[in-house]
Short mmCIF file of C-alpha atoms and ligand atoms in Angstrom, two decimals:
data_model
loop_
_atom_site.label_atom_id
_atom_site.label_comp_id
_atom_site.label_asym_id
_atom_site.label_seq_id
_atom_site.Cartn_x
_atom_site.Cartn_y
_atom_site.Cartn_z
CA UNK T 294 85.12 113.24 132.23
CA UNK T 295 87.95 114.62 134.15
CA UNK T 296 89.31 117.92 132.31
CA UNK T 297 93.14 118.06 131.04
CA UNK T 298 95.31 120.79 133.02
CA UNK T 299 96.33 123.38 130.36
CA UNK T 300 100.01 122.85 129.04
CA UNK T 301 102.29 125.21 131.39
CA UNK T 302 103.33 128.21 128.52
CA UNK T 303 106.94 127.70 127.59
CA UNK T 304 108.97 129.49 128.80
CA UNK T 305 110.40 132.40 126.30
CA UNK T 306 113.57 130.65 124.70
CA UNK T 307 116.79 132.30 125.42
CA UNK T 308 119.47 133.78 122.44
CA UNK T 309 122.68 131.98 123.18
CA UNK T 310 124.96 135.05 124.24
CA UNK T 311 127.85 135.93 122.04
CA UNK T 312 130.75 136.01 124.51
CA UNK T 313 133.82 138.63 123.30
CA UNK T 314 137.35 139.57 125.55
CA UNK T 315 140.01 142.08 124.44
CA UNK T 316 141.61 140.72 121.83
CA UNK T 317 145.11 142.03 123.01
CA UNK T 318 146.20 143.59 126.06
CA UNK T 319 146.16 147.20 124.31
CA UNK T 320 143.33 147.31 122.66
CA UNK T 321 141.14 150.15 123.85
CA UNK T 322 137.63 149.56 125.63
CA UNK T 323 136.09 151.72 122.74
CA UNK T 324 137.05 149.16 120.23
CA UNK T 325 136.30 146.07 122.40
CA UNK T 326 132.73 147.55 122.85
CA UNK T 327 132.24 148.71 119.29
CA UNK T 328 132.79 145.48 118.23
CA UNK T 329 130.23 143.98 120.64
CA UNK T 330 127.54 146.68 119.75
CA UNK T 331 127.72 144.99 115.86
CA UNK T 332 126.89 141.63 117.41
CA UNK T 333 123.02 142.68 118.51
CA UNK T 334 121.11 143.41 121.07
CA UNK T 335 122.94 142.36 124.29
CA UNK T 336 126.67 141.19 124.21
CA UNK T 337 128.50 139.37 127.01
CA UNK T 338 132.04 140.68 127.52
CA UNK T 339 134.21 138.63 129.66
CA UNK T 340 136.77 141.41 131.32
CA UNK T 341 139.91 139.84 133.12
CA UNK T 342 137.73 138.37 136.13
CA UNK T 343 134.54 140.58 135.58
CA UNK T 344 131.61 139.56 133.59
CA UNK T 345 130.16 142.45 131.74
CA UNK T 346 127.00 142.91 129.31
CA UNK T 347 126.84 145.90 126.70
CA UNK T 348 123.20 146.64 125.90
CA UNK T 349 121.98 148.81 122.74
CA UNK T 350 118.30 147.70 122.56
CA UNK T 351 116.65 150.20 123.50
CA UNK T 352 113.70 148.13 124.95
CA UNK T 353 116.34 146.53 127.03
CA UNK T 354 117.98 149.91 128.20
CA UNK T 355 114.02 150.58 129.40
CA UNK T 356 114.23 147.43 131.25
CA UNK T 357 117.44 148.09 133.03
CA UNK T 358 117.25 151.83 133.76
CA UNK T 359 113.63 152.52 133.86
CA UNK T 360 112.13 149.70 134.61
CA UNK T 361 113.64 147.73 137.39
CA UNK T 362 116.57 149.92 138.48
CA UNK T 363 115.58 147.80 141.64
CA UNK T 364 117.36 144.95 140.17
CA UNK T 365 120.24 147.24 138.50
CA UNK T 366 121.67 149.47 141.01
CA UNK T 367 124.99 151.62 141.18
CA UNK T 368 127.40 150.26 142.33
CA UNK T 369 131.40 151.47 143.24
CA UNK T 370 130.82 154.02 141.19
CA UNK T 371 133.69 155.35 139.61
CA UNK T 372 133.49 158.89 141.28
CA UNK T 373 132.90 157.66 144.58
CA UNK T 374 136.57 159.04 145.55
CA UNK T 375 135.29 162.31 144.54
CA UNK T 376 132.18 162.69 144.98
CA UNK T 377 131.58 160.67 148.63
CA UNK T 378 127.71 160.09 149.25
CA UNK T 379 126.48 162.90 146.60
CA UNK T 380 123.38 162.45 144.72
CA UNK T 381 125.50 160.74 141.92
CA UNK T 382 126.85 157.83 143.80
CA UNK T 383 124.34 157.63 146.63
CA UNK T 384 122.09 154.38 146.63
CA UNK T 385 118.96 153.81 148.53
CA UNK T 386 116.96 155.77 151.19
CA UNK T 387 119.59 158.29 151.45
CA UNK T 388 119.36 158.77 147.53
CA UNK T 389 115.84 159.04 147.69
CA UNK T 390 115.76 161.85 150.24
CA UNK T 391 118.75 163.46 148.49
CA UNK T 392 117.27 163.37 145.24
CA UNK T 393 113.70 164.34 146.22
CA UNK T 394 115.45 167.36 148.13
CA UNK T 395 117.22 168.62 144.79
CA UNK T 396 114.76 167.62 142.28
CA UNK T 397 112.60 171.02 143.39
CA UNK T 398 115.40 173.49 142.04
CA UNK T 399 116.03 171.77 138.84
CA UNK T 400 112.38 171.62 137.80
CA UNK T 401 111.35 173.94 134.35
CA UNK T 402 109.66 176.14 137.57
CA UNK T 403 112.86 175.22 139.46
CA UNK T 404 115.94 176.37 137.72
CA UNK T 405 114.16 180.39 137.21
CA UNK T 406 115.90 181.11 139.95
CA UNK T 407 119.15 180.81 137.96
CA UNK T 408 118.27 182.14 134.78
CA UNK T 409 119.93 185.22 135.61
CA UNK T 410 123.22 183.35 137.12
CA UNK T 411 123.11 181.78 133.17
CA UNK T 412 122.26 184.76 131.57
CA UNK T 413 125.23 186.60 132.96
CA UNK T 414 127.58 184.08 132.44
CA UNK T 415 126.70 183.80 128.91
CA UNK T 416 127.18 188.04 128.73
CA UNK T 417 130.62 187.34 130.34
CA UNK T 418 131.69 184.57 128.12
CA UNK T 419 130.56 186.62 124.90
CA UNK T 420 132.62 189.94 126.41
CA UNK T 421 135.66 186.98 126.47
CA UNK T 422 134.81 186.24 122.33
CA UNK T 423 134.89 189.84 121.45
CA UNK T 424 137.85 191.02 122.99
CA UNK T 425 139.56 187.45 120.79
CA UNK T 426 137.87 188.45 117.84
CA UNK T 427 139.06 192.48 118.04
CA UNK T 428 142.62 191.81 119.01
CA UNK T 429 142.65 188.36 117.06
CA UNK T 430 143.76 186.12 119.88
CA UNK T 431 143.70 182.04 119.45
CA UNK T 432 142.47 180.46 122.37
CA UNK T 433 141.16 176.75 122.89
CA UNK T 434 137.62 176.25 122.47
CA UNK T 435 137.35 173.11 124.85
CA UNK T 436 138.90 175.59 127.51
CA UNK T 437 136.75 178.12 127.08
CA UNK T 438 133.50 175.64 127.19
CA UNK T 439 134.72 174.39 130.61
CA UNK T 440 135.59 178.20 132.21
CA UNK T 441 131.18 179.09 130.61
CA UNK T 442 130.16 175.68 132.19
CA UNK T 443 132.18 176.21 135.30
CA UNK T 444 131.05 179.88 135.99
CA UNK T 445 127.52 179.00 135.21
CA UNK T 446 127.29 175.81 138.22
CA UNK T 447 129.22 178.63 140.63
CA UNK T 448 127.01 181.34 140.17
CA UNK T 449 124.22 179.15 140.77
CA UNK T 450 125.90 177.79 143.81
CA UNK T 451 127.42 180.73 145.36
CA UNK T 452 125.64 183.18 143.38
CA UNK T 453 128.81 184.49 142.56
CA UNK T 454 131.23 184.45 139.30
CA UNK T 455 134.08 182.06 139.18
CA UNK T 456 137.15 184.17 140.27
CA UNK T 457 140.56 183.03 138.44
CA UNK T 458 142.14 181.33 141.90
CA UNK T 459 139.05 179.03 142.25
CA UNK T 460 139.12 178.11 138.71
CA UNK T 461 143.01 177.54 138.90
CA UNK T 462 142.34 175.24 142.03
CA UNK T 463 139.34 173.23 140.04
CA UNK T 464 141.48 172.46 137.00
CA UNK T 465 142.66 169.67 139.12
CA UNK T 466 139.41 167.67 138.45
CA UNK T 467 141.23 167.03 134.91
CA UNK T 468 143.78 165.46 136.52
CA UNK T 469 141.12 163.30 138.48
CA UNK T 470 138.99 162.49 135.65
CA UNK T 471 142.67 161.72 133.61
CA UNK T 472 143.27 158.93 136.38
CA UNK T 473 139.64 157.84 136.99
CA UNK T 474 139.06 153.83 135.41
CA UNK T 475 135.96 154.27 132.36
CA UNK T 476 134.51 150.93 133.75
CA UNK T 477 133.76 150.33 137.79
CA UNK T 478 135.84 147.77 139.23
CA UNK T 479 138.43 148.35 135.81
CA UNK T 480 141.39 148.28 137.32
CA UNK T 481 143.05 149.85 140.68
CA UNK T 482 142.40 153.25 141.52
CA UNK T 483 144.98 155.09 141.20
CA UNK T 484 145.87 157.20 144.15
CA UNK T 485 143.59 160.61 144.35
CA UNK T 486 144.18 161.97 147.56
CA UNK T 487 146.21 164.82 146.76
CA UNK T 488 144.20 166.10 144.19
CA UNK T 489 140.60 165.18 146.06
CA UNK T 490 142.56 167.37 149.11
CA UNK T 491 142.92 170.88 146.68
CA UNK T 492 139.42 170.35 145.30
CA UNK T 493 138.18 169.57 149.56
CA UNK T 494 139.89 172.87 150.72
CA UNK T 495 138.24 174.72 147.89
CA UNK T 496 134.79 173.86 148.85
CA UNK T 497 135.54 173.81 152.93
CA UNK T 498 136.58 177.61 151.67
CA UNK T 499 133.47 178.79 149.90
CA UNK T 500 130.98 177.05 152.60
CA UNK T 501 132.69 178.99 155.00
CA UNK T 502 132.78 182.12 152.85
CA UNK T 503 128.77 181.52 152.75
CA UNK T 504 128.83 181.15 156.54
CA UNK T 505 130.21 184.39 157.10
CA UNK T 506 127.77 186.55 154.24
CA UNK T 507 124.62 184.54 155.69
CA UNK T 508 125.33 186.18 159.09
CA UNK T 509 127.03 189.85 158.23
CA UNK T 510 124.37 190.75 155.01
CA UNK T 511 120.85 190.77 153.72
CA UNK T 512 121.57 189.29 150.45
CA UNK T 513 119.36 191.38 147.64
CA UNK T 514 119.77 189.02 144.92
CA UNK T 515 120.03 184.75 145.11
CA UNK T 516 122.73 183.47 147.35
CA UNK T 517 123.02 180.18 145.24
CA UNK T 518 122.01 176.47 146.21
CA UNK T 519 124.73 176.68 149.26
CA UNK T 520 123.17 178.48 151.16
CA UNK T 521 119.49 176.11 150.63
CA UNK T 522 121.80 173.13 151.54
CA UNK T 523 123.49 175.35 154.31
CA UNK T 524 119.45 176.17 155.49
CA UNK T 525 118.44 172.59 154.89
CA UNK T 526 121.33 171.31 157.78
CA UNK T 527 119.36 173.15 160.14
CA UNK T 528 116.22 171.49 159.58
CA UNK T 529 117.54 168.12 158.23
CA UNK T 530 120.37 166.69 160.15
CA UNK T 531 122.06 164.07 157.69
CA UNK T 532 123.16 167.34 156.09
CA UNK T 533 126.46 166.87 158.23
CA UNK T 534 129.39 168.96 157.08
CA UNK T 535 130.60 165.73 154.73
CA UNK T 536 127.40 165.65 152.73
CA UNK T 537 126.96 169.40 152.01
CA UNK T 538 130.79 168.83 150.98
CA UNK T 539 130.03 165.96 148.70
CA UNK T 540 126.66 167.55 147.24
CA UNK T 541 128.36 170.61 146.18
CA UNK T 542 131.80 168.78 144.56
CA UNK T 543 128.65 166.49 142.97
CA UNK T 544 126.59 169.21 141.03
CA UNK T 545 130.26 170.96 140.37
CA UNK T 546 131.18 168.07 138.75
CA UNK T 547 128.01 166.35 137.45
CA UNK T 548 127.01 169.70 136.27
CA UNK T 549 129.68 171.48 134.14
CA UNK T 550 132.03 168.81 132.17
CA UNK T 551 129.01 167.30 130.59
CA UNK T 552 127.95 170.71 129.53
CA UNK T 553 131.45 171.72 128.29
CA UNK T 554 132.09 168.73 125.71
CA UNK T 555 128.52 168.88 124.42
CA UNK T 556 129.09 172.77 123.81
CA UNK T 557 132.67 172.30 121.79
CA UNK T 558 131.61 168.79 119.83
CA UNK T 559 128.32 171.17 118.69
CA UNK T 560 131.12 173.91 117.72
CA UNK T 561 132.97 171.46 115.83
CA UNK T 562 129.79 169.84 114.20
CA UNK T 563 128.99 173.51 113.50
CA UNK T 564 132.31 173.79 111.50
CA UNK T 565 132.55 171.14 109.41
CA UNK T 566 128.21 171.59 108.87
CA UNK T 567 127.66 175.24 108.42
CA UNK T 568 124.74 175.34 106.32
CA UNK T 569 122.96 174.61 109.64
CA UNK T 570 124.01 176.92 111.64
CA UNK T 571 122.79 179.34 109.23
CA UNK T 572 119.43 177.70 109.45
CA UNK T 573 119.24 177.49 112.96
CA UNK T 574 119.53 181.29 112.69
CA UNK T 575 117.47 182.05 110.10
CA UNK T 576 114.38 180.21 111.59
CA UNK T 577 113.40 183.73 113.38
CA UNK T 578 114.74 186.74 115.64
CA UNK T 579 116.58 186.18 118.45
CA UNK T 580 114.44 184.81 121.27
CA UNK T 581 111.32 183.73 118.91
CA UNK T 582 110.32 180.36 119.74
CA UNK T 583 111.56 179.44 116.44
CA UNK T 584 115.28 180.33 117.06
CA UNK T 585 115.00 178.51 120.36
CA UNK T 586 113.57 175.01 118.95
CA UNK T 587 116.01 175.22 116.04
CA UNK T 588 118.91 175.82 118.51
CA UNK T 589 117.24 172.88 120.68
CA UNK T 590 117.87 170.80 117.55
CA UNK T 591 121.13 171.52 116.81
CA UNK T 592 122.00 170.77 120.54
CA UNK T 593 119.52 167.37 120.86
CA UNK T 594 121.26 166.48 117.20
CA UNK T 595 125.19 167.38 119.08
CA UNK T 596 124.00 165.01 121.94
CA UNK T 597 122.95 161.84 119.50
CA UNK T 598 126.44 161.73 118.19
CA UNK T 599 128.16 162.48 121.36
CA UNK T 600 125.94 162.13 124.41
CA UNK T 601 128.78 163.29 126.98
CA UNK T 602 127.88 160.43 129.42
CA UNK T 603 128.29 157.71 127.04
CA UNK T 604 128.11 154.87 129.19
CA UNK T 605 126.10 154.14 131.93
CA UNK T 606 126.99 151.20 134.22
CA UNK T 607 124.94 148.73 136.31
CA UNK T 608 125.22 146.38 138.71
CA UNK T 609 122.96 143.07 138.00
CA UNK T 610 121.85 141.93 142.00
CA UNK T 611 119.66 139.07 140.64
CA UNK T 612 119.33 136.56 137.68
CA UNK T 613 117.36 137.88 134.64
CA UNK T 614 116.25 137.79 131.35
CA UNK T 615 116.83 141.16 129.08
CA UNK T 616 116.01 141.47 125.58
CA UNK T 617 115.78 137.34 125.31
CA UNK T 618 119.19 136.84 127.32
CA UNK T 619 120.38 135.65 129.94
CA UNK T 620 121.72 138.19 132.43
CA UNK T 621 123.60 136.76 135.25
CA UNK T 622 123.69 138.38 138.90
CA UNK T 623 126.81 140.02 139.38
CA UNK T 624 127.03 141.26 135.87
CA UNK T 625 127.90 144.59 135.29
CA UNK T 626 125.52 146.03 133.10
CA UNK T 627 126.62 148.48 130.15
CA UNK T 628 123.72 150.34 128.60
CA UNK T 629 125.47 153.41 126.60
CA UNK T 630 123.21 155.97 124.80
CA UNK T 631 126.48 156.28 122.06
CA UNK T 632 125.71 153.20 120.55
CA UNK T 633 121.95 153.36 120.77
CA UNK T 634 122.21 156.75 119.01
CA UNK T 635 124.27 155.16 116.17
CA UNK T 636 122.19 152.16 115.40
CA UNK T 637 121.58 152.42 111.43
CA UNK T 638 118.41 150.13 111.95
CA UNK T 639 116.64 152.91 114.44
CA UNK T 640 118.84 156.22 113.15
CA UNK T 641 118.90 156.59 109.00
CA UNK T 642 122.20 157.90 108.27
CA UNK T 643 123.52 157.65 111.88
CA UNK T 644 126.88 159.44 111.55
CA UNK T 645 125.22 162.23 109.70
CA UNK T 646 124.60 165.85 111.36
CA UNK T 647 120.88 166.07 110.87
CA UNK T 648 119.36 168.56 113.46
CA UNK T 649 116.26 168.48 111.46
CA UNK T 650 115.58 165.45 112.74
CA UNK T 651 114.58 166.86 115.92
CA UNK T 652 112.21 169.61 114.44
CA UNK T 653 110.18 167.71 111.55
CA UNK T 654 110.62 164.28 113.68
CA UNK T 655 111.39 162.78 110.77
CA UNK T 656 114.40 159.90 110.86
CA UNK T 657 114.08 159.68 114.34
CA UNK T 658 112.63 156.65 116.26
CA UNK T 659 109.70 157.53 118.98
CA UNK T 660 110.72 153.98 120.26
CA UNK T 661 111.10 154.85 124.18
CA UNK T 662 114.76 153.99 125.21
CA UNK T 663 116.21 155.27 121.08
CA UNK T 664 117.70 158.64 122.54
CA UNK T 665 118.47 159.08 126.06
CA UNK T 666 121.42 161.58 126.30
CA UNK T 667 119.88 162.34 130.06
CA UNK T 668 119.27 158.92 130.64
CA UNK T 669 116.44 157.01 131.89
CA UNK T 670 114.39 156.14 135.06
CA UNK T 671 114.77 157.99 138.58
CA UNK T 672 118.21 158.32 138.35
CA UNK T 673 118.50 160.12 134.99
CA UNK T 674 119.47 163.31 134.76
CA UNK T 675 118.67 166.20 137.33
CA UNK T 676 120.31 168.73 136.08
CA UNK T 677 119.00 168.06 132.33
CA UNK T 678 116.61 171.23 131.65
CA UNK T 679 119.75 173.50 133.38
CA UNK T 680 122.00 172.45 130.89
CA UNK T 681 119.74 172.32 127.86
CA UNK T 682 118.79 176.39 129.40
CA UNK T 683 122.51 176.93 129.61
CA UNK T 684 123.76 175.69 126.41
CA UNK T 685 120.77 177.53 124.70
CA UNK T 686 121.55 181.14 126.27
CA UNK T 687 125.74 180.51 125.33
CA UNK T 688 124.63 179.77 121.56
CA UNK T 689 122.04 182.60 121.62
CA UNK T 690 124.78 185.36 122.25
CA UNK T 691 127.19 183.60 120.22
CA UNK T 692 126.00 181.49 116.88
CA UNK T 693 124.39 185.23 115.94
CA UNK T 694 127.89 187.43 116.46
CA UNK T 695 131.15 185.02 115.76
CA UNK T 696 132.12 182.31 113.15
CA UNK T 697 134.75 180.74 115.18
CA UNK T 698 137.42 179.41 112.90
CA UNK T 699 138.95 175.67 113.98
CA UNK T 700 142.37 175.51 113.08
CA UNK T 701 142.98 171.84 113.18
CA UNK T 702 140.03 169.88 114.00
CA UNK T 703 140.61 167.16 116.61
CA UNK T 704 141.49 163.38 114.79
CA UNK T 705 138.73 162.34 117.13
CA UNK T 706 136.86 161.39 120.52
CA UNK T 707 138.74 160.39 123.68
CA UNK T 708 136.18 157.80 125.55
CA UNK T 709 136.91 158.80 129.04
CA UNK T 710 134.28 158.35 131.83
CA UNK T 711 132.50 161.29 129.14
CA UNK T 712 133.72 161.72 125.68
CA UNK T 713 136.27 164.40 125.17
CA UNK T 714 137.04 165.88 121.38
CA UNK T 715 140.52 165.13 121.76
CA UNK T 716 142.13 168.82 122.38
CA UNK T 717 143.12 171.12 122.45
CA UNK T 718 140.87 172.80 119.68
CA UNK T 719 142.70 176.32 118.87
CA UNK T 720 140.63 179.22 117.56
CA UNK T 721 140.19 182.11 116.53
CA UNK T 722 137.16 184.22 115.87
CA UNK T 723 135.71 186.97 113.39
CA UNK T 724 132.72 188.74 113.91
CA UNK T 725 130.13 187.73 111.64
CA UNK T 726 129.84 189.68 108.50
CA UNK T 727 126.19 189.35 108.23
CA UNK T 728 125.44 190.08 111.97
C1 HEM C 229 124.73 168.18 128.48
C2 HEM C 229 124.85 168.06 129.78
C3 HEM C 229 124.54 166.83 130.59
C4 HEM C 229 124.45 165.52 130.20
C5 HEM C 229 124.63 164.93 128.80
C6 HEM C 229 124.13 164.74 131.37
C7 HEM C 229 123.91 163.37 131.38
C8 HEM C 229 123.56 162.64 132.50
C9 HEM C 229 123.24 161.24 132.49
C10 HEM C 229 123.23 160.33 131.27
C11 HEM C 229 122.94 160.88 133.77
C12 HEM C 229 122.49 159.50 134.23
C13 HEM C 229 123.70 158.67 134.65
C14 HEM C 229 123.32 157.22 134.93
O1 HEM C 229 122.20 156.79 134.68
O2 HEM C 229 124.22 156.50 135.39
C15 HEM C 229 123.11 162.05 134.61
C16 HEM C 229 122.93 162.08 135.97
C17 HEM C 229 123.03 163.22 136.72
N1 HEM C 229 123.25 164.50 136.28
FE1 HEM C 229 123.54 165.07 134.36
N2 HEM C 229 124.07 165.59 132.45
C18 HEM C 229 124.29 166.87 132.02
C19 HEM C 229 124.28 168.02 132.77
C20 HEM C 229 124.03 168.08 134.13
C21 HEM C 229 123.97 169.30 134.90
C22 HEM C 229 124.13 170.71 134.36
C23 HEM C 229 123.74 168.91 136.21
C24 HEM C 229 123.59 169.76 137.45
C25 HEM C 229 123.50 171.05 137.50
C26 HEM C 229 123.66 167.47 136.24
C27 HEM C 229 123.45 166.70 137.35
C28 HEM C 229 123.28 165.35 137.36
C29 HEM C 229 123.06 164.58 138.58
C30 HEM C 229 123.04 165.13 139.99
C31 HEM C 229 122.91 163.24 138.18
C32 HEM C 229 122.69 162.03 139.08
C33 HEM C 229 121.20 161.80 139.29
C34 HEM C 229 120.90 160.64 140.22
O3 HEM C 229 121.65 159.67 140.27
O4 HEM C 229 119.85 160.72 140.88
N3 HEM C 229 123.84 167.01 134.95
N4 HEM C 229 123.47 163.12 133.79
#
């Protein structure tokens, strides 16, 4: 008796996507996309003439970003005008060899080498807070976050500090990142040449400052990752002039306006929830491994609620099936650790400040993909256990010495390509009573 073929196994059946557009010409993408996160999983957003899906599931982010970034790739990224062929933007082979070429200085082993460039940036920036809090000066917090972040990605790449002319001259990024569209492909780029041309004479400067000390002294102490990517052209010959350009505008960038906003939304989180700030101190002296895991919290707790890159796009190259939907090729994908953070059915209390959460694990999902602030995959984060060591140094000379004093607190988040406490934030400063 001839045996029956097995029934082929259905195939999974596919959610019928929920389709949204603006629902007026004004209304802001934040809104448009909030409104898409309440519909589920995966919502299909139909943007002018672009098809876009925003994902919150966080087995669905794993697919995208972790698990077949093959299929999701970069694409006209919207820093390419800056940031040419760096590690950010770069796709394929040359990513790989970029990436694998960094990756050894921003290891836990990696980054020692700039523990002292952090370290005395932090001393600098706390010299700044006591001469405000002696003569009683208001100054703007988010300002002051930017000028720590900034000197901290110099020193490590010149092993200098930031003098005020270079810092003057990189304020201009704000005027790029003003202009730059949050979504690729959003529309037309608005014209960045003459600001790209301050920030390229800056860097054409400093690499040719770091010409000149590699060949007249014997540096005693770090030169900074210039001169390894200055080294590296000798050895490694797509390190043309363009690339070391574009790597160092990359980390300058990637590497100091993320750091700023976390550091003032964990100030203002800090003001409006002071009981833990007091806790994070009193969980043991100052560099106890107590005090650091407790200031760890506070910071992993600042980036659930505002994880500075909020939204991370990609580019769909093939047909596929996320989270039971349909994802067509040519869809740009939106997976955006903000609304993942703020699910109520994976985060109890989402909108609450509740750095505990990251101590006693409890409220907080172990579900791979339900925090990502760094991202996921191979192109997450490189710079991720810099800036947690840099945040943590800042709030260990800080929290301790000042209670900054907010005088009023921003109305609320700007949602630029990373989200901004809308500024400025004035403030002044006392030195702690207690300390
Ligand atoms: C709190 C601070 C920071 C946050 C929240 C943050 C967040 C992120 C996220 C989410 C990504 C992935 C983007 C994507 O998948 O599209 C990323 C990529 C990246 N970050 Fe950070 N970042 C921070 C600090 C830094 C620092 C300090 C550096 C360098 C010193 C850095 C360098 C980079 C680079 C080079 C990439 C691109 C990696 C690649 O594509 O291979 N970041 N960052």
């Amino acid at each position: 008796m001839a045996t029956e073929a097995p029934a082929p196994t259905p195939a999974p059946e596919l959610s019928p996507a929920v389709v949204l557009q603006w629902r007026s010409a004004g209304e802001p993408l934040i809104e448009l996309l909030t409104r898409a996160a309440a519909v589920g999983p995966v919502c299909v957003l139909r943007l002018g003439g672009t098809t876009a899906a925003l994902l919150t599931d966080p087995q669905g982010v794993q697919h995208v970003l972790a698990r077949h970034p093959d299929r999701y790739v970069k694409r006209s990224h919207r820093l390419r005008a800056l940031l040419g062929d760096g590690v950010v933007c770069a796709e394929g082979e040359p990513w790989k060899r970029q990436r694998r070429f960094l990756q050894r200085h921003f290891t836990g082993q990696g980054i020692r080498r700039f523990h002292r460039a952090i370290e005395d940036a932090a001393r600098g920036a706390a010299g700044r807070w006591e001469a405000y809090a002696r003569t009683g000066e208001a100054f703007d917090l988010v300002e002051e976050m930017r000028w720590y972040s900034l000197d901290v990605i110099w020193r490590a790449l010149t092993g200098r500090g930031i003098d005020p002319s270079t810092q003057r001259e990189l304020q201009t990024l704000q005027s790029i990142f003003a202009a730059l569209p949050v979504l690729p492909g959003q529309g037309e780029q608005p014209s960045l040449a003459p600001h790209v041309a301050r920030i390229d004479a800056v860097v054409a400067h400093t690499i040719e400052q770091a010409r000149q000390a590699a060949t007249h002294s014997m540096p005693t102490q770090d030169p900074g990752l210039l001169h390894t990517l200055l080294d590296a052209a000798a050895e490694h010959p797509e390190y043309t002039e363009r690339l070391i350009r574009d790597e160092i505008v990359t980390l300058i960038v990637a590497g100091h306006e993320t750091t700023a906003t976390t550091l003032t939304w964990l100030f203002l989180l800090l003001d409006r929830n002071p009981r833990e700030r007091a806790l994070a101190l009193a969980a043991g002296p100052r560099g106890s491994a107590a005090r650091t895991a407790s200031l760890q919290a506070l910071l992993s707790e600042c980036l659930r609620l505002y994880p500075a890159a909020w939204l991370l796009p990609r580019h769909a190259i093939e047909d596929d099936t996320v989270a039971g939907h349909r994802i067509e090729a040519g869809t740009t994908v939106l997976s955006s650790p903000y609304f993942t953070h703020r699910d109520p059915g994976l985060w109890p209390e989402p909108e609450a400040f509740r750095p505990r959460r990251f101590l006693t694990g409890e409220d907080r999902p172990t579900r791979p993909g339900a925090y990502y602030p760094f991202g996921l995959g191979p192109r997450a984060c490189l710079g991720a256990q810099f800036a947690l060591r840099e945040a943590t140094a800042l709030l260990e000379h800080l929290l301790p010495a000042f209670v900054p004093t907010l005088h009023g607190a921003p109305p609320g988040a700007a949602f630029a390509v990373t989200i901004n406490p809308v500024g400025p934030v004035t403030t002044t400063l006392a030195p702690d009573p207690a300390a």
